[in-house]
Coordinates of C-alpha atoms in Angstrom, one line a residue:
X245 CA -24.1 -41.5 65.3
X246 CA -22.5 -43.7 62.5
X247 CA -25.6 -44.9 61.8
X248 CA -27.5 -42.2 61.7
X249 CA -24.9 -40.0 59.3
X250 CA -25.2 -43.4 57.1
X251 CA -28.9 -43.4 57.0
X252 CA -29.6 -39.9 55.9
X253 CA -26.7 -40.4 53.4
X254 CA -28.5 -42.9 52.0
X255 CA -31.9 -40.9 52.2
X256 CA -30.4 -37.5 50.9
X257 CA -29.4 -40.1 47.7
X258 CA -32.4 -41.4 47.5
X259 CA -33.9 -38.4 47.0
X260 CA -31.3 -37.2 44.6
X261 CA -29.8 -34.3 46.5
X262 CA -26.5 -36.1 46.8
X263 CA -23.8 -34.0 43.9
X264 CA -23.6 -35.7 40.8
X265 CA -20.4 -34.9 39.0
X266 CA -20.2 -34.5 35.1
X267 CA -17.8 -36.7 33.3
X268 CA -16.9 -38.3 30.2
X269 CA -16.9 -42.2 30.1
X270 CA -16.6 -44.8 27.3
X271 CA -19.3 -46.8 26.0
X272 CA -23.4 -46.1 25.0
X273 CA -24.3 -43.3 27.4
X274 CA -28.1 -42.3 26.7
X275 CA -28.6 -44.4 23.7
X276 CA -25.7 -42.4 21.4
X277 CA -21.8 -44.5 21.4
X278 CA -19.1 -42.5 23.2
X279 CA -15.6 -43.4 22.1
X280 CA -12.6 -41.7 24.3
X281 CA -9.4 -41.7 22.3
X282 CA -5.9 -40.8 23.9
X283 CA -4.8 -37.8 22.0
X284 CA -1.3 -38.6 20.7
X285 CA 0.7 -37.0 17.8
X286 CA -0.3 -40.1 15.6
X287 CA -4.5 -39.8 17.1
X288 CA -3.6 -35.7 16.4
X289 CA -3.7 -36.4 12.2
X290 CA -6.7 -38.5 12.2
X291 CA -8.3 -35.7 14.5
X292 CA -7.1 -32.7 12.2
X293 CA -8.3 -35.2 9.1
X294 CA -11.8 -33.8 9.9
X295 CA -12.7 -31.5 6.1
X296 CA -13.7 -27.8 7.5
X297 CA -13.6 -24.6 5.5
X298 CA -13.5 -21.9 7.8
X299 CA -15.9 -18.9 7.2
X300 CA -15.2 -16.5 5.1
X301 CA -15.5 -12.8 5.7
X302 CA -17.2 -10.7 3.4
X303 CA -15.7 -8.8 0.3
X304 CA -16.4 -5.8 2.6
X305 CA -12.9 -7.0 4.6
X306 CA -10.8 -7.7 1.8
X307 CA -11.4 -4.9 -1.1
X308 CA -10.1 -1.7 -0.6
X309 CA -11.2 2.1 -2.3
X310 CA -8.4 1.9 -4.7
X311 CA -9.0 -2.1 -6.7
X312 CA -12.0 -0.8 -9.0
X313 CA -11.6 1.1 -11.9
X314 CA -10.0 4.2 -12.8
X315 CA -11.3 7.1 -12.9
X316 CA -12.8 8.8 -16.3
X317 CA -9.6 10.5 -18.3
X318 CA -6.7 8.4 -16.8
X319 CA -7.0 5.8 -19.3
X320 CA -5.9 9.0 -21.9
X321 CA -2.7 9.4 -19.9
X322 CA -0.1 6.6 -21.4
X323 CA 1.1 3.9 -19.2
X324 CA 5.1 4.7 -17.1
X325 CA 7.7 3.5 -19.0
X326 CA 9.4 3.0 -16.0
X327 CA 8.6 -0.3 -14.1
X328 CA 11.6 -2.5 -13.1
X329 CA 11.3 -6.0 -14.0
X330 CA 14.5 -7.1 -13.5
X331 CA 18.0 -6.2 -12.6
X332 CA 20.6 -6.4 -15.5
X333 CA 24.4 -7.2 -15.0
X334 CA 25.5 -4.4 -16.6
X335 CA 24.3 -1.3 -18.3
X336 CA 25.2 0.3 -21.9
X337 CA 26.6 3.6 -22.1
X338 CA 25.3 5.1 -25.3
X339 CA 26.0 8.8 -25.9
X340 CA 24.8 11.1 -28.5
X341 CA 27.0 13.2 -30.9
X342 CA 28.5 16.2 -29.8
X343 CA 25.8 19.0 -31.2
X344 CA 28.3 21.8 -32.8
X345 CA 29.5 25.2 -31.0
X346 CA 27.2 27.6 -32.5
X347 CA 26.0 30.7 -30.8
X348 CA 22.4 31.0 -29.6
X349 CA 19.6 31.6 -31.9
X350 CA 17.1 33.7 -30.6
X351 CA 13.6 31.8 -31.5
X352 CA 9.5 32.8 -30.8
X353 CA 9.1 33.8 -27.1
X354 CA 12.0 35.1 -26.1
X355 CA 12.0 38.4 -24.9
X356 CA 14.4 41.0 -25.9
X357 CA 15.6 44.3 -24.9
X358 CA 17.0 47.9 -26.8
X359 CA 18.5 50.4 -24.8
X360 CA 19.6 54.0 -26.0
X361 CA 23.0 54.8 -25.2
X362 CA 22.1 57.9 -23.3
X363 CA 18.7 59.6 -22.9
X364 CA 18.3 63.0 -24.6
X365 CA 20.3 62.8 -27.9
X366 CA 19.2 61.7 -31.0
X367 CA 17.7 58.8 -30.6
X368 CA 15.6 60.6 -28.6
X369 CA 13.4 60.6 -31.3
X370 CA 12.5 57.1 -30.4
X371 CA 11.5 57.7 -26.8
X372 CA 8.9 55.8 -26.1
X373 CA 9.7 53.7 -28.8
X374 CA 12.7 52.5 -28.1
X375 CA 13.3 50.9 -24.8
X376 CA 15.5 53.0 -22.5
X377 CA 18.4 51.3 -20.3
X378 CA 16.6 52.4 -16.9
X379 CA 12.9 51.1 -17.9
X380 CA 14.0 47.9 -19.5
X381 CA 10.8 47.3 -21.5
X382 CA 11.1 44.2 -23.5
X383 CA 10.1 43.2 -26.5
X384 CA 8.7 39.6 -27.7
X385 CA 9.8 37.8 -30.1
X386 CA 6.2 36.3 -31.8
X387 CA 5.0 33.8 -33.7
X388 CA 6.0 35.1 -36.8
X389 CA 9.3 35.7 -35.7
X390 CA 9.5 39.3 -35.4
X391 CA 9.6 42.5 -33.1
X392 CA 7.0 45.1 -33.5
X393 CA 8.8 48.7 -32.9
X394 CA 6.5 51.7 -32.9
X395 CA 7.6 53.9 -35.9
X396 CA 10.1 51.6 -36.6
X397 CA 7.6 48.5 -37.6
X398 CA 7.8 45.0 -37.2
X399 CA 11.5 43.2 -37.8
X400 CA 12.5 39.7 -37.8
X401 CA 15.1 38.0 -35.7
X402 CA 13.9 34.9 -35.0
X403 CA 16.5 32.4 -36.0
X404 CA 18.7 34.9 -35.5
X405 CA 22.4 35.3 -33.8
X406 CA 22.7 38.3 -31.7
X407 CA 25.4 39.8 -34.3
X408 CA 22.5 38.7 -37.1
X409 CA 20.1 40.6 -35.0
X410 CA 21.9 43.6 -34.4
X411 CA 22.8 44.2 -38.0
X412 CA 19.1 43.9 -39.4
X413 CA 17.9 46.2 -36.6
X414 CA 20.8 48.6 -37.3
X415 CA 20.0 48.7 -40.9
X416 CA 16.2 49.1 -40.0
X417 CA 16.9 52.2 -37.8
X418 CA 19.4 53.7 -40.6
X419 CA 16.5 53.3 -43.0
X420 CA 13.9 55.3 -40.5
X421 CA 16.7 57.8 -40.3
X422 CA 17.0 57.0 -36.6
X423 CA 20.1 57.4 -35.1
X424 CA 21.4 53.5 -34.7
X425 CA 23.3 53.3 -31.4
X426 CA 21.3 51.2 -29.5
X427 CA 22.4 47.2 -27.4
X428 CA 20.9 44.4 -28.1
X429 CA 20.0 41.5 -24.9
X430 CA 17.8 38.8 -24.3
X431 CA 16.3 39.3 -21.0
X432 CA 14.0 36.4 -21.1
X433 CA 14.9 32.6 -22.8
X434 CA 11.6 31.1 -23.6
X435 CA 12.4 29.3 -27.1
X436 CA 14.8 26.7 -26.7
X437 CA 14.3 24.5 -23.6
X438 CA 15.0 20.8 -22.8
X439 CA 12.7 19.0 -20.8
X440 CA 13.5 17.1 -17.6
X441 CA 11.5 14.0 -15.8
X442 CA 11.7 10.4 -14.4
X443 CA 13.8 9.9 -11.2
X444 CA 14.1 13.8 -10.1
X445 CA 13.7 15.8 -7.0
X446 CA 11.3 18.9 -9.3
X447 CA 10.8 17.7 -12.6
X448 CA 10.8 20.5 -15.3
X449 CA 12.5 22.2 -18.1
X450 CA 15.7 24.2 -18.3
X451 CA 16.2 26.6 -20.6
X452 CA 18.9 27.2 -23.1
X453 CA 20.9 30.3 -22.9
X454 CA 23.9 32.4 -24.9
X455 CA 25.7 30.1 -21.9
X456 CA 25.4 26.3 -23.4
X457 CA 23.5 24.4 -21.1
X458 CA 25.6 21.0 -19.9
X459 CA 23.8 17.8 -18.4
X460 CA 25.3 18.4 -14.9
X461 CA 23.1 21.9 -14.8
X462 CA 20.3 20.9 -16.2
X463 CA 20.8 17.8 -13.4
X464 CA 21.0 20.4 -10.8
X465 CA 18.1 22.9 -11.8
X466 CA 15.9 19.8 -11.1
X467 CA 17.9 19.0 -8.1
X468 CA 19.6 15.9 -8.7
X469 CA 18.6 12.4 -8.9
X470 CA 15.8 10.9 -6.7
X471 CA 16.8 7.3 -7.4
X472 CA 17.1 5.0 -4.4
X473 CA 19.1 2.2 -6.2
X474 CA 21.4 4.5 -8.6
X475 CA 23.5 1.2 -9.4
X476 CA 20.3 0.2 -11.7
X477 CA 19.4 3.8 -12.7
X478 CA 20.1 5.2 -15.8
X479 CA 19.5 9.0 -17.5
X480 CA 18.2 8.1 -21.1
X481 CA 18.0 11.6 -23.6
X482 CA 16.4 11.2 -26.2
X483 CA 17.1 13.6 -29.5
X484 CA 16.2 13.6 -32.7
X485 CA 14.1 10.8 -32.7
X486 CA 17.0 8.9 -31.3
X487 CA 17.3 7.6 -28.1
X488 CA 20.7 7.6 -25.9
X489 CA 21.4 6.5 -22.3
X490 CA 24.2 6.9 -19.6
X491 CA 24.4 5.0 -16.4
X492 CA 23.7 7.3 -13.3
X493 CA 27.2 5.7 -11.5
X494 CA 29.2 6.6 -14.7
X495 CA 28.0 9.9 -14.8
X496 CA 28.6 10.8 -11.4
X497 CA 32.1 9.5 -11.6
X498 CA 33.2 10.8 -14.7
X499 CA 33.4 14.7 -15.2
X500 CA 33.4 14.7 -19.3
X501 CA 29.8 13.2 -18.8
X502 CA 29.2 15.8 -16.2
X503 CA 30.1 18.4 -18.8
X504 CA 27.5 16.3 -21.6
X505 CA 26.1 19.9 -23.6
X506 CA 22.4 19.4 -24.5
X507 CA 20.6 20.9 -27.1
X508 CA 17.1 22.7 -28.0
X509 CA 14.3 19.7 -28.0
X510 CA 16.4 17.1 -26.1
X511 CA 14.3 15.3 -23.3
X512 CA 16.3 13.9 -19.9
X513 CA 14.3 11.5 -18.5
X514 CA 16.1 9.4 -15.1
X515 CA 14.9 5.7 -15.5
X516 CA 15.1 2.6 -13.7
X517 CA 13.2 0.7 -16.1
X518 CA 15.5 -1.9 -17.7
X519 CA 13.6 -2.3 -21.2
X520 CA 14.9 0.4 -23.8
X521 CA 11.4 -0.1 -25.9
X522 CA 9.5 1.1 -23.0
X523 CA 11.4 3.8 -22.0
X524 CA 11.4 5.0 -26.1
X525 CA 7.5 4.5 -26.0
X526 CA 7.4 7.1 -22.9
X527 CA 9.2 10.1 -24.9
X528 CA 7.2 9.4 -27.9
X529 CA 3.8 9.7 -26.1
X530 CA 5.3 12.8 -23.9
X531 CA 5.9 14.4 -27.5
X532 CA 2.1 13.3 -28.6
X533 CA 0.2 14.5 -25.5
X534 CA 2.5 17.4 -24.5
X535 CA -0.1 19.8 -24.5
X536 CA -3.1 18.0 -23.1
X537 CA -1.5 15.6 -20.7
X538 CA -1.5 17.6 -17.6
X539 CA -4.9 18.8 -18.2
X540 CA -6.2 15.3 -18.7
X541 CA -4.1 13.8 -15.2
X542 CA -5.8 16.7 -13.5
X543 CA -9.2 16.3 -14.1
X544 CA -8.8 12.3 -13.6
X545 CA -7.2 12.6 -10.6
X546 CA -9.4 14.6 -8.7
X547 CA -12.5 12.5 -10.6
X548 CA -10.7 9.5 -8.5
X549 CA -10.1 11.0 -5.3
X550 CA -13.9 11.6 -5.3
X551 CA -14.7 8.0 -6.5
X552 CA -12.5 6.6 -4.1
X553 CA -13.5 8.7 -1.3
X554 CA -17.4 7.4 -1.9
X555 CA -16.1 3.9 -2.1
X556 CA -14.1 3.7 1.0
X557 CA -17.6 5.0 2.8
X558 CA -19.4 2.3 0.8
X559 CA -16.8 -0.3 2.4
X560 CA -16.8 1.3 6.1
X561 CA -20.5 1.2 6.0
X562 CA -20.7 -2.6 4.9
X563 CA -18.1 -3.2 7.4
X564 CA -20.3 -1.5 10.3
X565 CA -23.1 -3.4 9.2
X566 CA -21.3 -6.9 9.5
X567 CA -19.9 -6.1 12.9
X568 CA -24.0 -5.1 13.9
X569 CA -25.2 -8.2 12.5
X570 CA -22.8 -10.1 14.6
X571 CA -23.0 -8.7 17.6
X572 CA -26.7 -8.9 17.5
X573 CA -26.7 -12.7 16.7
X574 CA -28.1 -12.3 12.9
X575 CA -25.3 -13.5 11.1
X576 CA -24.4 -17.3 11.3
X577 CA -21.1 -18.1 13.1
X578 CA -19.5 -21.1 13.6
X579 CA -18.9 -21.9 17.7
X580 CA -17.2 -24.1 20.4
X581 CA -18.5 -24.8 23.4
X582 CA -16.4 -24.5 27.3
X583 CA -17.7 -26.4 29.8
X584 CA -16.4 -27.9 33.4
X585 CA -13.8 -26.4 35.3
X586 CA -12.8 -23.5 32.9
X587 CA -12.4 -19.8 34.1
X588 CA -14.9 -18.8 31.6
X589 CA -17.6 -21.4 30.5
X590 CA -19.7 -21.0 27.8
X591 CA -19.9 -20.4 24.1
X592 CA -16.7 -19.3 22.0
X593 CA -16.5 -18.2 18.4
X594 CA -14.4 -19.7 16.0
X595 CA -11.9 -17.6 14.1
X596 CA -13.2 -16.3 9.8
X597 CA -10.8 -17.3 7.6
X598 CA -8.4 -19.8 9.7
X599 CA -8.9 -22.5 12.2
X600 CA -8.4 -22.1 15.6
X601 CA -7.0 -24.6 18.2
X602 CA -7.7 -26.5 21.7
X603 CA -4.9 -24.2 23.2
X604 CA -6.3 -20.6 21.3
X605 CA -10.1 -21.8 22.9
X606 CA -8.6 -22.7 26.5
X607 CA -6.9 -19.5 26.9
X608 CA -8.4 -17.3 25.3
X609 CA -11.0 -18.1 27.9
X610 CA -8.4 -17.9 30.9
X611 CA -7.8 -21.6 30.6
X612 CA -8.5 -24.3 33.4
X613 CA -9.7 -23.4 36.9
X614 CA -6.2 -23.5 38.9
X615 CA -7.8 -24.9 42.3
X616 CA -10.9 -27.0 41.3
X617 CA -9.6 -28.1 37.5
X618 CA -7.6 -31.7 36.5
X619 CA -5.6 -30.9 33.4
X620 CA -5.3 -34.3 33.2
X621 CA -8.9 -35.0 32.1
X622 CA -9.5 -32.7 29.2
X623 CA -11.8 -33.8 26.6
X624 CA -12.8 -32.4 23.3
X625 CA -16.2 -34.5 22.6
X626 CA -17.1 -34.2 19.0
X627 CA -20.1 -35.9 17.4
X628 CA -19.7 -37.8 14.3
X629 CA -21.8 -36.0 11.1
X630 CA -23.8 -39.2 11.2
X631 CA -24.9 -41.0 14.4
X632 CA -25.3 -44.1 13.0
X633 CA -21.9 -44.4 12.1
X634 CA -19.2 -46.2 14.4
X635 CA -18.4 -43.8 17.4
X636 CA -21.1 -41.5 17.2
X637 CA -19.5 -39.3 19.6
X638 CA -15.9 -38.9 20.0
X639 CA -13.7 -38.1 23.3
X640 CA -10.2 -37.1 22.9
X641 CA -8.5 -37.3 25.3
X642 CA -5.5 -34.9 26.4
X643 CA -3.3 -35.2 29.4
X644 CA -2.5 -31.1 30.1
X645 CA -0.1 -32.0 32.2
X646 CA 2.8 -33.2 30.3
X647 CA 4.7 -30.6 27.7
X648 CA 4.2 -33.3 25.2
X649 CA -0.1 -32.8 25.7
X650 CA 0.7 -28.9 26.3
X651 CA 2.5 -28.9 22.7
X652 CA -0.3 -31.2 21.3
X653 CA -3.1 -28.5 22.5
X654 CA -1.9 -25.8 20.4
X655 CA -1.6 -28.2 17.2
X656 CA -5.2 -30.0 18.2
X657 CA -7.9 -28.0 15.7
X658 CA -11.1 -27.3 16.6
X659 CA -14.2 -27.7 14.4
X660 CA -17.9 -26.1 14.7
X661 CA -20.4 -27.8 17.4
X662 CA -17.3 -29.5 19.1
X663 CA -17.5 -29.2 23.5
X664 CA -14.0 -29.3 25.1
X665 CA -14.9 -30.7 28.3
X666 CA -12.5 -30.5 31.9
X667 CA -13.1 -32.9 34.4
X668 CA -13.1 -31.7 38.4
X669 CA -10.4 -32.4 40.4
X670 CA -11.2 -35.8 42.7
X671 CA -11.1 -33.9 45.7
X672 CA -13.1 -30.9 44.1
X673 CA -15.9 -33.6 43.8
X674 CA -15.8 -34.8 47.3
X675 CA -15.3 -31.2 48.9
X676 CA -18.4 -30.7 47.2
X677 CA -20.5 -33.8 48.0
X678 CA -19.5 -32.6 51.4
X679 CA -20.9 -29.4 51.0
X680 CA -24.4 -30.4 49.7
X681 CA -24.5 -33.3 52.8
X682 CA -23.8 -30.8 55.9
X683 CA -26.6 -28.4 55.8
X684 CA -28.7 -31.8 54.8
X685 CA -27.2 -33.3 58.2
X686 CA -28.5 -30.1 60.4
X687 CA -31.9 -29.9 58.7
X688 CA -33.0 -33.6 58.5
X689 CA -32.3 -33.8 62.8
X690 CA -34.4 -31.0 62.8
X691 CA -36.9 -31.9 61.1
X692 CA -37.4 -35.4 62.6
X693 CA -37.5 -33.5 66.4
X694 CA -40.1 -31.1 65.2
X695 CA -42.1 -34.2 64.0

């Protein structure tokens, strides 16, 4: 029986149905050199030494809707004057003069009231003309300064105290022969306002009334300071074609700040913009472009909404043609090929942008086969660019087993064309030379007894 089992062993081989197993040894296999180096941390640099420039991906991937341009009419706006460069030690308090206590001056837009004392006496005459205290029709102060009163005609008081105001309209009614008891109110302050912005929760204005208006209210009709850092923030006002400034912490602590009156034309701007120049060049292009700048950031901005909404498309569709073009094989990528006793043979792409190593390949393809794999004999064969050169191919070697080659197989880097290579276990091999033998063993008897 021994003899027999060795004779068709030696036929099935000379046949060629005996299992031949792939592997990696050292010398000229098939005409090209094979050199098998022992990966090592020292072997590791000259293997890494290899020049590659990983693929890039295109612009597509790396521009976004909002790098172009702007939009037509922003560049009318002027720049922010607020854009930290730096953190200061300490910040200058700088306050402006205390404006004098004069009474309020009514000025164009305002609106102002007359009431009769009581309806039905002499100054009936007026009715109509005159507003009555339950209809509280106003009248507004124009351009010119004046108040047009039917039968009565038009009467300045612009510039005017209240007291000023009601003596020229009393001696305007005593002149018409109109009986003159009347009051005198401003229902509506249009005419003197100061102007609030920067670091705010509602930028806006607040106007000035017969009650002086103090910095802490003007501060609270825009509701406070927005700030995040208010150690580096500062309230600059600018008046008079000076400019003044008061640390945020300072006037929060200190109630005579608080109490700070401001005057008709001041600006308030909250700033965290370190550089005094700049924040002087925002006031005096707010006073320039005043009355086209919201106009102009309107129109711009919704001129760049709609640019930017046609780019991002743009981008998303170059995007969706990329990932096409790849998945359909019509873009040139840069591979790595598995072989052996790997979970998942076959062809793996290398990474755009960055390089990807032994370890990222292995499992990212579910690594060696636990049962038929040797981590012991894993190879990364790479061919030298040219063949006539000493080597030709190169093996390196790596011993999986060891946390020394386990370490080295995340730092090992792969390059384009390379085939990482694991050998079969030694009893793998034979299990399956065993396998190809027995149903030789069964069908050879056979065969001769039929003959």
């Amino acid at each position: 029986m021994r003899k027999l089992t060795l004779s068709l062993f030696a036929l099935l081989a000379g046949c060629g149905v005996v299992y031949h197993s792939p592997n990696v040894r050292e010398g000229v296999v098939d005409g090209a050199k094979v050199r098998i180096i022992e990966l090592t941390p020292e072997t590791l640099l000259a293997a890494n030494s290899q020049a590659y420039n990983p693929r890039s991906l295109p612009a597509a991937f790396r521009a976004s809707a909002g790098t172009y341009g702007s939009s037509d009419g922003m560049e009318s706006l002027p720049n922010p004057a607020h854009s930290p460069e730096y953190r200061p030690g300490a910040l200058e308090t700088r306050l402006p003069p205390t404006p004098p206590n004069d009474p309020y001056r009514i000025g164009v837009g305002d609106v102002v009231l007359l009431a009769t004392k009581t309806p039905g006496n002499t100054v009936s005459e007026l009715s109509g003309l005159l507003a009555a205290e339950n209809r509280r029709q106003g009248y507004t102060v124009q351009d010119d300064g004046t108040i047009a009163i039917p039968d009565v005609g038009r009467v300045r008081i612009a510039d005017m105290t209240m007291e000023e105001a009601e003596t020229t309209l009393f001696q305007r009614l005593v002149e018409r022969q109109i009986d003159p008891t009347f009051s005198l109110e401003v229902a509506e302050f249009n005419a003197r306002r100061v102007s609030i912005g920067g670091a705010v929760v509602n930028p806006g204005v607040a106007p000035i009334t017969l009650t002086p208006l103090t910095l802490d209210t003007a501060m609270a009709k825009v509701g406070g300071v927005s700030a995040a850092d208010r150690d580096s923030a500062v309230i600059r006002i600018y008046r008079d074609g000076s400019l003044y400034e008061l640390p945020v912490e300072d006037f929060l602590r200190t109630p005579a700040y608080q109490k700070l009156r401001l005057i008709d034309g001041d600006s308030v701007f909250v700033d965290t913009e370190y550089d005094l120049a700049k924040a002087q060049a925002y006031f005096e292009e707010q006073i320039q472009l005043s009355s086209t700048r919201a106009s102009i950031r309107s129109e711009a901005m919704t001129a760049l909404s709609q640019e930017v909404a046609i780019r991002r498309q743009d981008l998303a569709e170059q995007r969706d043609n990329f990932e096409a073009r790849i998945e359909y094989g019509a873009e040139k990528r840069d591979y790595v090929f598995l072989s052996g006793e790997v979970v998942k043979p076959g062809r793996w792409p290398l990474p755009y942008e960055q390089t990807a190593s032994l370890a990222d390949a292995l499992y990212d393809s579910g690594g060696v086969q636990a049962v038929s794999g040797n981590p012991r004999q894993i190879y990364i064969l790479r061919g030298s660019p040219d063949p006539r050169e000493f080597g030709g191919i190169t093996a390196w070697h790596l011993d999986g087993t060891s946390a020394t080659g386990m370490m080295l197989s995340t730092r090992m880097q792969l390059r384009p064309d390379d085939v990482v290579f694991v050998a079969e276990q030694p009893v793998t091999k034979w299990d399956r030379v065993l396998d190809q033998i027995s149903p030789s063993l069964i069908t050879v008897p056979l065969d001769n007894a039929t003959q």
